[in-house]
XYZ file of C-alpha atoms in Angstrom:
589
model
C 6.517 -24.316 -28.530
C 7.522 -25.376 -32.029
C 11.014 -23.666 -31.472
C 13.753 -26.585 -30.917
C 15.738 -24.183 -29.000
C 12.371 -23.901 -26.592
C 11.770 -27.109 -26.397
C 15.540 -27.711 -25.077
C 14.140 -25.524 -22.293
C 11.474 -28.580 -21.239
C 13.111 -30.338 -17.963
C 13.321 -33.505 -17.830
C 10.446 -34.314 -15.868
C 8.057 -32.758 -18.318
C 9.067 -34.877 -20.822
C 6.996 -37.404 -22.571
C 6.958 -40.350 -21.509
C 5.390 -43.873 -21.248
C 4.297 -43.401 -17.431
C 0.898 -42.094 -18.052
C -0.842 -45.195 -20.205
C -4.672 -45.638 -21.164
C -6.396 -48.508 -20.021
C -5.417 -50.325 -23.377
C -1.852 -49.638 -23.234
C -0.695 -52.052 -20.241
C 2.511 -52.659 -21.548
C 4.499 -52.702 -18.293
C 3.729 -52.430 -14.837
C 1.345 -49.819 -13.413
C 0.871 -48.587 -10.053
C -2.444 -47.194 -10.155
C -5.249 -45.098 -12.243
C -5.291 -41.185 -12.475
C -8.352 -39.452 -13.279
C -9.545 -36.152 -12.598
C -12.043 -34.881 -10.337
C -14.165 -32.389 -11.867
C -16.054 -31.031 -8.225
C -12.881 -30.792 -6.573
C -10.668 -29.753 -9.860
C -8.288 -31.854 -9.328
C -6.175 -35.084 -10.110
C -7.051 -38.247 -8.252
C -4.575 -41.078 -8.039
C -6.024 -44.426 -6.717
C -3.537 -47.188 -6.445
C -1.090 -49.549 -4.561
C -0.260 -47.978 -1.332
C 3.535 -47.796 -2.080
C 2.471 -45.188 -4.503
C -0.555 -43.193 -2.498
C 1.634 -43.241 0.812
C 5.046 -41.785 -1.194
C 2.922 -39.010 -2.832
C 1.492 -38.292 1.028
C 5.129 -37.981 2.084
C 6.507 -35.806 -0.651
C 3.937 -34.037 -1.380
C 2.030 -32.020 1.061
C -1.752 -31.156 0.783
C -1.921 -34.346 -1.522
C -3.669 -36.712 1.802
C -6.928 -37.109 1.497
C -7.173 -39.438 4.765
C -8.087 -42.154 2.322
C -6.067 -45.261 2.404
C -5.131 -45.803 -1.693
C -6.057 -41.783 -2.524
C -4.101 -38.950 -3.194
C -5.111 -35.757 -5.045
C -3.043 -33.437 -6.965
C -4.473 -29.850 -7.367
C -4.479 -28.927 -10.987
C -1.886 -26.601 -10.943
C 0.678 -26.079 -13.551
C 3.565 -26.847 -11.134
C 2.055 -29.713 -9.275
C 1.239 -31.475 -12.816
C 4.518 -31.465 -12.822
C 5.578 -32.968 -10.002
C 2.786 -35.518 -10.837
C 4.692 -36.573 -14.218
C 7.969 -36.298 -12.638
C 6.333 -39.312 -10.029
C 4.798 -41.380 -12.780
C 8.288 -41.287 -14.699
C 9.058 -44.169 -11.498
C 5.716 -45.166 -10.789
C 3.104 -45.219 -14.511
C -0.014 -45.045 -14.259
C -3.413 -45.767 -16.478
C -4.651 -42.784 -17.528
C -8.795 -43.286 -17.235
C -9.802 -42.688 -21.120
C -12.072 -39.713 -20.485
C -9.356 -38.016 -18.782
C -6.316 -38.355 -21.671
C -7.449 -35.487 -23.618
C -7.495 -33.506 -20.370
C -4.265 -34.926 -19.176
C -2.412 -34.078 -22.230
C -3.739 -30.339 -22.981
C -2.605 -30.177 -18.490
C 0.859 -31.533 -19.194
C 1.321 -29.035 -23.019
C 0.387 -26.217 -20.337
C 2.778 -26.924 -17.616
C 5.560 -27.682 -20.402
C 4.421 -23.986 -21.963
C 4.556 -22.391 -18.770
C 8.149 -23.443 -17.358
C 9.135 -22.398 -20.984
C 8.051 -19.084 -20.289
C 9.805 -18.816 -17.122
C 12.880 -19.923 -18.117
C 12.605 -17.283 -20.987
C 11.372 -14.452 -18.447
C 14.850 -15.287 -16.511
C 17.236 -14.842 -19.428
C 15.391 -11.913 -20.836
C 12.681 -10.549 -19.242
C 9.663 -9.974 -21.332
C 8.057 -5.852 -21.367
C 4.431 -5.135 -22.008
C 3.429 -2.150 -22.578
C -0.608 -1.545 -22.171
C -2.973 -1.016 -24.293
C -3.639 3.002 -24.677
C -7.151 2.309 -25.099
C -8.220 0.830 -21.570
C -5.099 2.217 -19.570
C -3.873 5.948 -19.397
C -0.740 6.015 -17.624
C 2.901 5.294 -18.817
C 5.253 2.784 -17.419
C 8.718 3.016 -17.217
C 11.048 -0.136 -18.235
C 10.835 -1.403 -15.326
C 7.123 -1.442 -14.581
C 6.741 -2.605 -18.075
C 8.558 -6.004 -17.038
C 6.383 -6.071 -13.553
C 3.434 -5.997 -15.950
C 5.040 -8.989 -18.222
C 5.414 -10.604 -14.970
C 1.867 -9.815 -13.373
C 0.262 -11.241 -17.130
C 2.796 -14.264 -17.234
C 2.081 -15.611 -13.505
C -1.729 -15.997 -12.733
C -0.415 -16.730 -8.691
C 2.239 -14.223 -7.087
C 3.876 -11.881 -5.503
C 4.738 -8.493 -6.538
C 7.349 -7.527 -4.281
C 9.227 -4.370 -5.131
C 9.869 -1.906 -2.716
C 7.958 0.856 -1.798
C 7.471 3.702 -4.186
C 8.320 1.589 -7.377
C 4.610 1.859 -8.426
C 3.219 -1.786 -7.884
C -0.712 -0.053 -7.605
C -0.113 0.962 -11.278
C 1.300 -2.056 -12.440
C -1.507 -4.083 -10.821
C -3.800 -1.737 -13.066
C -2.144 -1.966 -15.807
C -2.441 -5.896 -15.615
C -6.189 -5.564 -14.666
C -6.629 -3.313 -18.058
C -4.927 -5.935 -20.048
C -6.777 -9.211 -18.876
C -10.104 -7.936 -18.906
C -10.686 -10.152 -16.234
C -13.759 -8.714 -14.302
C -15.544 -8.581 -11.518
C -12.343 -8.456 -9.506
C -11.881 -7.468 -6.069
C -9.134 -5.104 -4.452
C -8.714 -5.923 -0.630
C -6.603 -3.289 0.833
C -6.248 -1.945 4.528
C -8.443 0.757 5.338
C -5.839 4.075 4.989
C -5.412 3.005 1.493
C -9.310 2.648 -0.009
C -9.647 6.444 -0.988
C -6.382 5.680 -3.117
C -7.036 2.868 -4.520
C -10.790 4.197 -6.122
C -9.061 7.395 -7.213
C -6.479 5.256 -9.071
C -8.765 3.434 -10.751
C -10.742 6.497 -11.972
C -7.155 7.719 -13.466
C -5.994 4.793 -15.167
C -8.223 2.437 -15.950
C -11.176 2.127 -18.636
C -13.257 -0.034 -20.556
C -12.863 -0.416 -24.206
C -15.210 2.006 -25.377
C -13.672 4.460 -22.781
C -16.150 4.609 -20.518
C -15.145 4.810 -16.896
C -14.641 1.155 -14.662
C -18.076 0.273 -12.303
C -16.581 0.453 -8.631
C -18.696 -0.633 -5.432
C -16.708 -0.468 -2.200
C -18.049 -3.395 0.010
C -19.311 -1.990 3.627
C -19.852 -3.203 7.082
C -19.499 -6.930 7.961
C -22.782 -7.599 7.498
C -23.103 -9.814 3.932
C -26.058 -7.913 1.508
C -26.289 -8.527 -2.079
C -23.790 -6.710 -3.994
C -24.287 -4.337 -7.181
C -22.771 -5.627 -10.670
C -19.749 -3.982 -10.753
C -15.884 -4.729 -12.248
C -13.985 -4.065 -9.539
C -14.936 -4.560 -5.357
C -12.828 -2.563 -2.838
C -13.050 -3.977 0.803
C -10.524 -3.475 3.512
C -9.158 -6.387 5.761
C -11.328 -5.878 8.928
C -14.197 -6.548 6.627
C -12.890 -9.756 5.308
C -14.184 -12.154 8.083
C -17.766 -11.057 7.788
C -17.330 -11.875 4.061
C -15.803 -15.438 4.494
C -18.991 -17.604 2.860
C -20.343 -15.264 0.604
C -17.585 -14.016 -1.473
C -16.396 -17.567 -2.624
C -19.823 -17.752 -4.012
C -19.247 -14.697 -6.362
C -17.019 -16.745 -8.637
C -14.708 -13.966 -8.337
C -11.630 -14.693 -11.202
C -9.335 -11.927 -10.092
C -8.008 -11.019 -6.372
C -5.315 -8.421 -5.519
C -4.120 -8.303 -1.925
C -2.432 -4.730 -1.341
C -0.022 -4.781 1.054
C -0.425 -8.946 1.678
C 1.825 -8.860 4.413
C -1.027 -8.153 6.402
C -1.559 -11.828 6.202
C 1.088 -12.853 7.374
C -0.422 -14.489 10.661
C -2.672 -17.972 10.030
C -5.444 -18.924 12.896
C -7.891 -15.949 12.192
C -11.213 -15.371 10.534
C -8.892 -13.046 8.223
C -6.306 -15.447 6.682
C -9.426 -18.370 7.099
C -11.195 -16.004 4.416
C -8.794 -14.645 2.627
C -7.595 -18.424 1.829
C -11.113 -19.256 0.845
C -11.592 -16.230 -1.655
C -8.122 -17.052 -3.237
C -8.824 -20.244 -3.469
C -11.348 -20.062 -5.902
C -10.185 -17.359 -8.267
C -8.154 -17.734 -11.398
C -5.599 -14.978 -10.714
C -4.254 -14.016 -7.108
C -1.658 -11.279 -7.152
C -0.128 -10.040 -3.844
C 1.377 -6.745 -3.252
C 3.877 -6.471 -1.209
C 6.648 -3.844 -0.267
C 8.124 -5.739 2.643
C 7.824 -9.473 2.087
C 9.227 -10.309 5.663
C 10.909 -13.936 4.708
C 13.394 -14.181 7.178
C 10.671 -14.873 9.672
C 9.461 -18.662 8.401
C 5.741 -18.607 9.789
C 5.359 -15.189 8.000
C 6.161 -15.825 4.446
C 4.931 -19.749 4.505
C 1.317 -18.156 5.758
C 1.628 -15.463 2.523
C 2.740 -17.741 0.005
C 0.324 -19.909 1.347
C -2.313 -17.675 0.308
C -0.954 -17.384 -3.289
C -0.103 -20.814 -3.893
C -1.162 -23.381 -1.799
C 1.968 -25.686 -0.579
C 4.444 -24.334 -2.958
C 7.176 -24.436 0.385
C 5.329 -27.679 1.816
C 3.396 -28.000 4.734
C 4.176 -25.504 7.741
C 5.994 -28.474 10.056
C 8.450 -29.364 6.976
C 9.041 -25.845 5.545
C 9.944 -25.001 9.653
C 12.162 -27.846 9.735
C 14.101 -28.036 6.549
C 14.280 -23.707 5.999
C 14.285 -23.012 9.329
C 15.942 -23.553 12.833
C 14.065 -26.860 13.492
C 10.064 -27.599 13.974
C 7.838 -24.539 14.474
C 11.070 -21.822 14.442
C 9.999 -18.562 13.226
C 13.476 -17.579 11.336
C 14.905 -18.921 8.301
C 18.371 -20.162 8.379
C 19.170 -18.765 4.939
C 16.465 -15.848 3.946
C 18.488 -15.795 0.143
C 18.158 -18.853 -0.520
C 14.697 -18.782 0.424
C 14.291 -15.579 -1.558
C 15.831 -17.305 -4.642
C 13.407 -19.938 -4.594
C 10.470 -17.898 -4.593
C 12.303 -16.200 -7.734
C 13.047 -19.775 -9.376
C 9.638 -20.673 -8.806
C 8.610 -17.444 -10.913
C 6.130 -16.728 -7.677
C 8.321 -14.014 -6.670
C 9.599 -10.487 -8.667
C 11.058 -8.013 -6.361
C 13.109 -4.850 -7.368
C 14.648 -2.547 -5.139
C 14.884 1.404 -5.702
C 18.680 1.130 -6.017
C 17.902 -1.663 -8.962
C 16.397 0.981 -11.240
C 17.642 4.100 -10.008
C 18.361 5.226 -13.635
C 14.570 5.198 -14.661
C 13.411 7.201 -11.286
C 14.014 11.071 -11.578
C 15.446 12.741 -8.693
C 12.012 13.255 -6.930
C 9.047 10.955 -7.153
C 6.014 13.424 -6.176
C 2.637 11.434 -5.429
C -0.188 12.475 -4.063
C -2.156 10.190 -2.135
C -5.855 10.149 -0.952
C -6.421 9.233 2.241
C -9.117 9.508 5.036
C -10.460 11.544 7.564
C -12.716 12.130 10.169
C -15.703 13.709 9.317
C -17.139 13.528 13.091
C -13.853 15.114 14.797
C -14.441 18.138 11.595
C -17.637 18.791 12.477
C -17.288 18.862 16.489
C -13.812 21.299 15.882
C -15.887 23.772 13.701
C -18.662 23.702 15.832
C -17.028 26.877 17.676
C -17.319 28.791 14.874
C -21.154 28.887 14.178
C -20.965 32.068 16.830
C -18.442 34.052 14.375
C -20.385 32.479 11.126
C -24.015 34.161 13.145
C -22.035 37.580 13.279
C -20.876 37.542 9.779
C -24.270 37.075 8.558
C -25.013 40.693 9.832
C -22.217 42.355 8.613
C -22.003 45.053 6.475
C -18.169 45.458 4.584
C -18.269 49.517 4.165
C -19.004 49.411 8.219
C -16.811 46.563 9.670
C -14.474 45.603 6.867
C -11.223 45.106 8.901
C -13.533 42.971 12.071
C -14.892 41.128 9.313
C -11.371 40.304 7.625
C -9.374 39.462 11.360
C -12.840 36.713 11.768
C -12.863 35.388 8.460
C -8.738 34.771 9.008
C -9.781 33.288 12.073
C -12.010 30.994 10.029
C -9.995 29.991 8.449
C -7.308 29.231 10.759
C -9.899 27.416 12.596
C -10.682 25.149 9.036
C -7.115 24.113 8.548
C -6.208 23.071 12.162
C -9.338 21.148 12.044
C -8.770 19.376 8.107
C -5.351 18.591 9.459
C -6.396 16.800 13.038
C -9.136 14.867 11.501
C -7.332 13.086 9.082
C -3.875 13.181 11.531
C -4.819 9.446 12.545
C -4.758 7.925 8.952
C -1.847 10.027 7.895
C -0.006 8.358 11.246
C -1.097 5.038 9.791
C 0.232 5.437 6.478
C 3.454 6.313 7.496
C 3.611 3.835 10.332
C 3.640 1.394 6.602
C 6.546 3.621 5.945
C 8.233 2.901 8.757
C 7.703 -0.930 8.959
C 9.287 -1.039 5.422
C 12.362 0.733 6.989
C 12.238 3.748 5.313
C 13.311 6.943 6.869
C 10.820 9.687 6.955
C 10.675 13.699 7.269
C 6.593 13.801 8.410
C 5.716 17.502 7.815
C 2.928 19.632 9.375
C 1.631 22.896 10.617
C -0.377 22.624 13.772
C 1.285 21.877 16.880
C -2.557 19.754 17.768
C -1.865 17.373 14.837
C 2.185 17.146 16.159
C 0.690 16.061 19.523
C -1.806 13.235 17.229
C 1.375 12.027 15.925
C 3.615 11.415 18.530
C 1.015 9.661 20.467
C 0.389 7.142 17.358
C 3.574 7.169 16.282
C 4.739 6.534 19.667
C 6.613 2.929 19.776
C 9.024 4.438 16.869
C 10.495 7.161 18.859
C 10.022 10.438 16.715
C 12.385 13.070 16.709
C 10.474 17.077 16.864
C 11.656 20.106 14.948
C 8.672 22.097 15.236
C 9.319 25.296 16.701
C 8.503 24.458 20.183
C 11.797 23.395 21.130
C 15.321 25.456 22.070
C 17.913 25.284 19.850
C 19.614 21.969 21.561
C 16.421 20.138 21.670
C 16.285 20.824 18.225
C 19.827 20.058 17.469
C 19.653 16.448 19.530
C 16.402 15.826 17.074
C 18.603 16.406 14.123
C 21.429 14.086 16.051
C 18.979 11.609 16.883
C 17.311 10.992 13.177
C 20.967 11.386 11.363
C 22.556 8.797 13.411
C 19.916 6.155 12.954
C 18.869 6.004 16.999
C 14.734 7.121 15.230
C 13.573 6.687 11.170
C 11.109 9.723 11.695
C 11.303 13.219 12.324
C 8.394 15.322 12.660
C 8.703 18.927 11.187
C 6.730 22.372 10.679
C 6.566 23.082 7.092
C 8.007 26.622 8.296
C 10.208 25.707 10.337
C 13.044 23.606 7.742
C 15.057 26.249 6.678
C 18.520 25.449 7.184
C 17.782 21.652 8.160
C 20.091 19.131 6.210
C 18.176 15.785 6.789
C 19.435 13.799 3.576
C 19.316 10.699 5.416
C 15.640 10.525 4.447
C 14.480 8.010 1.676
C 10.403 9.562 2.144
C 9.113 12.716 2.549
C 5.733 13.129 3.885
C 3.313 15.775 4.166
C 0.516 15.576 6.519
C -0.773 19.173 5.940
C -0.374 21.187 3.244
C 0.767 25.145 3.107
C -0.521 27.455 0.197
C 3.209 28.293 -1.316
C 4.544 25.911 -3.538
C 8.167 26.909 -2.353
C 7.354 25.821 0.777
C 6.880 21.948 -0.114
C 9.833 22.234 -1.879
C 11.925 23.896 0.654
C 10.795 20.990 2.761
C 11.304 18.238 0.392
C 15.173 19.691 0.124
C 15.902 18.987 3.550
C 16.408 15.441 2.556
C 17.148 15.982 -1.291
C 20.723 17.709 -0.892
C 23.361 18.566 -3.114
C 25.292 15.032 -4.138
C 21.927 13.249 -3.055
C 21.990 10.374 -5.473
C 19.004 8.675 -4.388
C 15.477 9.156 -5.715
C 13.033 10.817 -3.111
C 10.325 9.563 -2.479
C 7.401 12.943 -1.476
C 4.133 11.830 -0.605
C 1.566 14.840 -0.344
C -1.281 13.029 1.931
C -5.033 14.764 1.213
C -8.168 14.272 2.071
C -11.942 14.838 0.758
C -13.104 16.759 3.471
C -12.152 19.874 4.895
C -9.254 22.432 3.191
C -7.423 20.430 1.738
C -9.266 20.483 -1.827
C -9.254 24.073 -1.907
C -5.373 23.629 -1.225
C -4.207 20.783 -3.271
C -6.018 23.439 -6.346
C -4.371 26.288 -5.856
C -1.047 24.158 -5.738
C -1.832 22.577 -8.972
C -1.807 19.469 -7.215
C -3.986 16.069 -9.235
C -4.361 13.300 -7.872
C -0.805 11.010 -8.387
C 1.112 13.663 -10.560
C 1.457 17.280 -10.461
C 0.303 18.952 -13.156
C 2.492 22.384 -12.791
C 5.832 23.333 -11.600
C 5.965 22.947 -7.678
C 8.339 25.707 -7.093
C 11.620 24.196 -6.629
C 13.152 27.403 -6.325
C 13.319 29.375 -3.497
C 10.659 31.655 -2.518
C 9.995 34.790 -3.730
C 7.610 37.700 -2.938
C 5.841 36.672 -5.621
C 5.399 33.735 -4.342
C 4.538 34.724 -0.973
C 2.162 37.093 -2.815
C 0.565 34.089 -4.978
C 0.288 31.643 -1.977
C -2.140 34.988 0.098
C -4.277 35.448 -2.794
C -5.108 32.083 -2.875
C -5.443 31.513 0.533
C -7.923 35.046 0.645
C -9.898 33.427 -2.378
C -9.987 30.258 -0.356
C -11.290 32.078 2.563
C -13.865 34.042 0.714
C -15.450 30.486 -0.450
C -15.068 28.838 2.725
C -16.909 31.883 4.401
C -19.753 32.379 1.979
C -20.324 27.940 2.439
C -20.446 28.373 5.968
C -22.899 31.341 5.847
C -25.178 29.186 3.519
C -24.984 26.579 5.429
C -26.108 28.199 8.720
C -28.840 30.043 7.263
């Protein structure tokens, strides 16, 4: 901060000045004595009531139900505030505490520096080669200046902008392990397969991963980063402050948006006492007051006051839920340099036309196992077979096989592929869902039931299926469910996402499907989310597509099919079959 032209950037309430005085220096009137409090880390002001009961009105979280106390948390911001209020009110710094009090004060004066610099021209970081191996575009490179600037916020863009990788990029820049990744449960397979891609240690050695399990507290193995899903949190609530955990990361925070439950009680606990809290967010929901004060909360403790003043002054009176003026609110959050939200429209130019990502998710392995169970009769006869004397019986059961293997891959993991796009949906996107069997259809219009889906799936006439195409282009539903073979001709390009819950063996089929919502004078950037799981199929398929995990690694046909092709896609699927048949024999002898 030796620039002038920085230091013209210092407010005037971080200026020097003669309000904070040692115990020598009582050369005007003083109110009281600040010290800090090493147990509680923070700043304790003992003094004349007209000062302790002003800092209890004006500052919230500051009572200590002691008449003559107030505490300040040592926060960069609130240090602030605390020399803006001894500016009116000095007081005698205890002499143990100067040294301490000064090096606070040069901090908070470096960080609203920073900020106000980050606002004029936003600072870029790009990572370090050596512990991360993806690429950021421009813009993710500023969300990682951001992420590495503010130790407490909230990454809001919206959804598809790639705030996972930014998060992991900031992770593989700070060094700062053990930290812990709490995520809902659809999105833990994700999460550990991102890690594996992107991040490493120095000496390029893979990152330690445990995923915490069952609610049940046991003693945890050394590891740099812990994944643990929401529903797990509450079981966790005493024993995870205990870690000393420095870094958190709440994926998709919104999910805290609701105060009053062993959740929030231990998610405010854990954030509490780490050193960097970043929240992911695609839809921070601010124009409902008790929903953003409870996730900012979580972040930064007080930042928009205590609940009964931030309902009264930003919303509709005491205890409202909606905020008179959700900009202005937004604006502060973005003043504050909590906040850094871009929207897909924002940074169109640095998004290709499609965004393909493929996306982990996970299944169930009980459902798989009691839907194949049927075919340990046909498995039995194949085990006798002879291919000179039944070849063509053999072939008909090993396509029934493997018929049986997809529609069972696809309705065991139906459930989490419904919850990930019911995310989708919440965010107000607009979503093609694509599948194959009519069985996993059926999963998802009973859990996707309260938004209405539209069907295209080849069980309808022709004006069902035309009032499904009315109903999703005029806005009355955000999803339409559709066979991957039954698109042709379909012009959806009211979709922002495209998702696919089950996958075909063509390549030109994905992308005949994706082109129902990326038309000719689309200017958007689709968004196609290919949704696999572990178990089952779909590894054999997402192979033979080329598909890795987050990119695609080959051309994904975006021409229209050929009989080569069509030719391609069977041998594939025959090789698949040919594996999956010679597993299942092994595994019933």
């Amino acid at each position: 901060m030796n620039d002038g032209n920085e230091y013209s950037l210092i407010p005037p309430y971080l200026m020097d000045t003669n309000g904070a005085q040692t115990e020598s220096e009582q050369n005007q009137r003083t109110y009281g004595v600040l010290s800090f409090n090493k147990r509680r880390k923070c700043w304790t002001v003992k003094g004349d009531p007209t000062v302790t009961e002003l800092c209890k009105r004006l500052f919230p979280g500051t009572d200590t139900n002691r008449r003559g106390e107030a505490r300040f948390t040592a926060h960069r911001r609130i240090v602030g505030d605390l020399n803006w209020l001894m500016l009116r009110y000095p007081l005698i710094v205890k002499k143990q505490d100067i040294s301490r009090w000064e090096a606070a004060l040069a901090e908070a004066r470096e960080y609203v520096v920073k900020r106000e610099l980050a606002f004029r021209m936003p600072e870029r970081v790009a990572p370090n080669p050596t512990t991360f191996m993806g690429k950021l575009t421009s813009f993710q490179e500023e969300g990682l200046g951001f992420l590495l600037r503010t130790e407490r916020c909230l990454l809001a863009d919206e959804m598809g902008l790639g705030k996972t990788v930014q998060a992991l990029a900031m992770l593989s820049e700070t060094g700062e392990y053990p930290a812990i990744i709490i995520a809902p449960p659809h999105l833990m397979r994700n999460w550990e397969n991102e890690i594996d891609r992107f991040v490493k240690k120095p000496n390029g050695e893979p990152l330690a991963v445990h995923v915490i399990r069952g609610l049940t507290p046991y003693q945890l193995p050394a590891a740099d980063i812990y994944l643990m899903h929401y529903l797990l949190l509450r079981g966790w609530k005493e024993a995870l402050p205990e870690m000393g955990i420095p870094t958190v990361i709440f994926d998709e925070i919104q999910e805290l948006r609701r105060s009053g439950t062993e959740k929030y009680s231990a998610a405010s606990l854990l954030a509490e006492g780490a050193q960097r809290v970043v929240g992911l967010s695609g839809t921070p929901i601010y124009n409902k007051g008790a929903e953003i004060w409870n996730v900012i909360n979580i972040l930064d403790f007080h930042l928009l006051g205590d609940y009964d003043s931030f309902t009264r002054e930003w919303c509709y009176g005491y205890g409202n839920q909606i905020v008179a003026k959700p900009d202005l609110l937004g604006e502060r959050l973005r003043s504050e340099g909590i906040m850094l939200r871009r929207t897909k429209n924002e940074v169109l130019k640095d998004l290709p036309p499609k965004r393909r990502l493929v996306m982990t998710i996970d299944s169930d392995d009980a459902v798989y196992k009691r839907l194949m169970q049927p075919v340990a009769e046909t498995i039995f006869q194949l085990r006798h077979m002879t291919d000179d004397v039944n070849g063509s019986q053999r072939a008909l059961w090993e396509m029934e096989i493997e018929r049986s293997e997809r529609q069972a891959s696809g309705i065991a993991k139906a459930p989490y592929v419904a919850q990930f796009v019911r995310a989708l949906l919440d965010a107000e996107e607009k979503v093609l869902l694509f599948a194959h069997h009519h069985q996993v259809m059926d999963i998802f219009k009973k859990e996707l039931h309260s938004f209405s889906p539209a069907f295209i799936t080849g069980r309808e006439t022709p004006a069902m299926k035309e009032r499904s195409v009315e109903r999703f282009m005029t806005g009355r539903t955000n999803i339409c469910c559709i066979s991957l073979r039954a698109a042709a001709g379909l012009n959806l390009q009211r979709a922002s996402c495209v998702v696919f819950g089950e996958l075909d063996w063509s390549p030109a089929v994905h992308s005949q499907a994706e082109d129902r919502a990326h038309r000719m004078g689309q200017t958007d950037s689709i968004l196609c989310y290919y949704l696999v799981s572990k178990g089952g199929s779909d590894q054999d398929v997402q192979d033979a597509l080329g598909l890795k995990v987050s990119q695609f690694v080959g051309l994904m046909g975006d021409e229209p099919q050929t009989q080569t092709d069509a030719l391609i896609g069977a041998q594939a699927a025959k090789q698949y079959v040919e594996r999956l048949v010679n597993r299942l024999v092994s595994e019933a002898v």
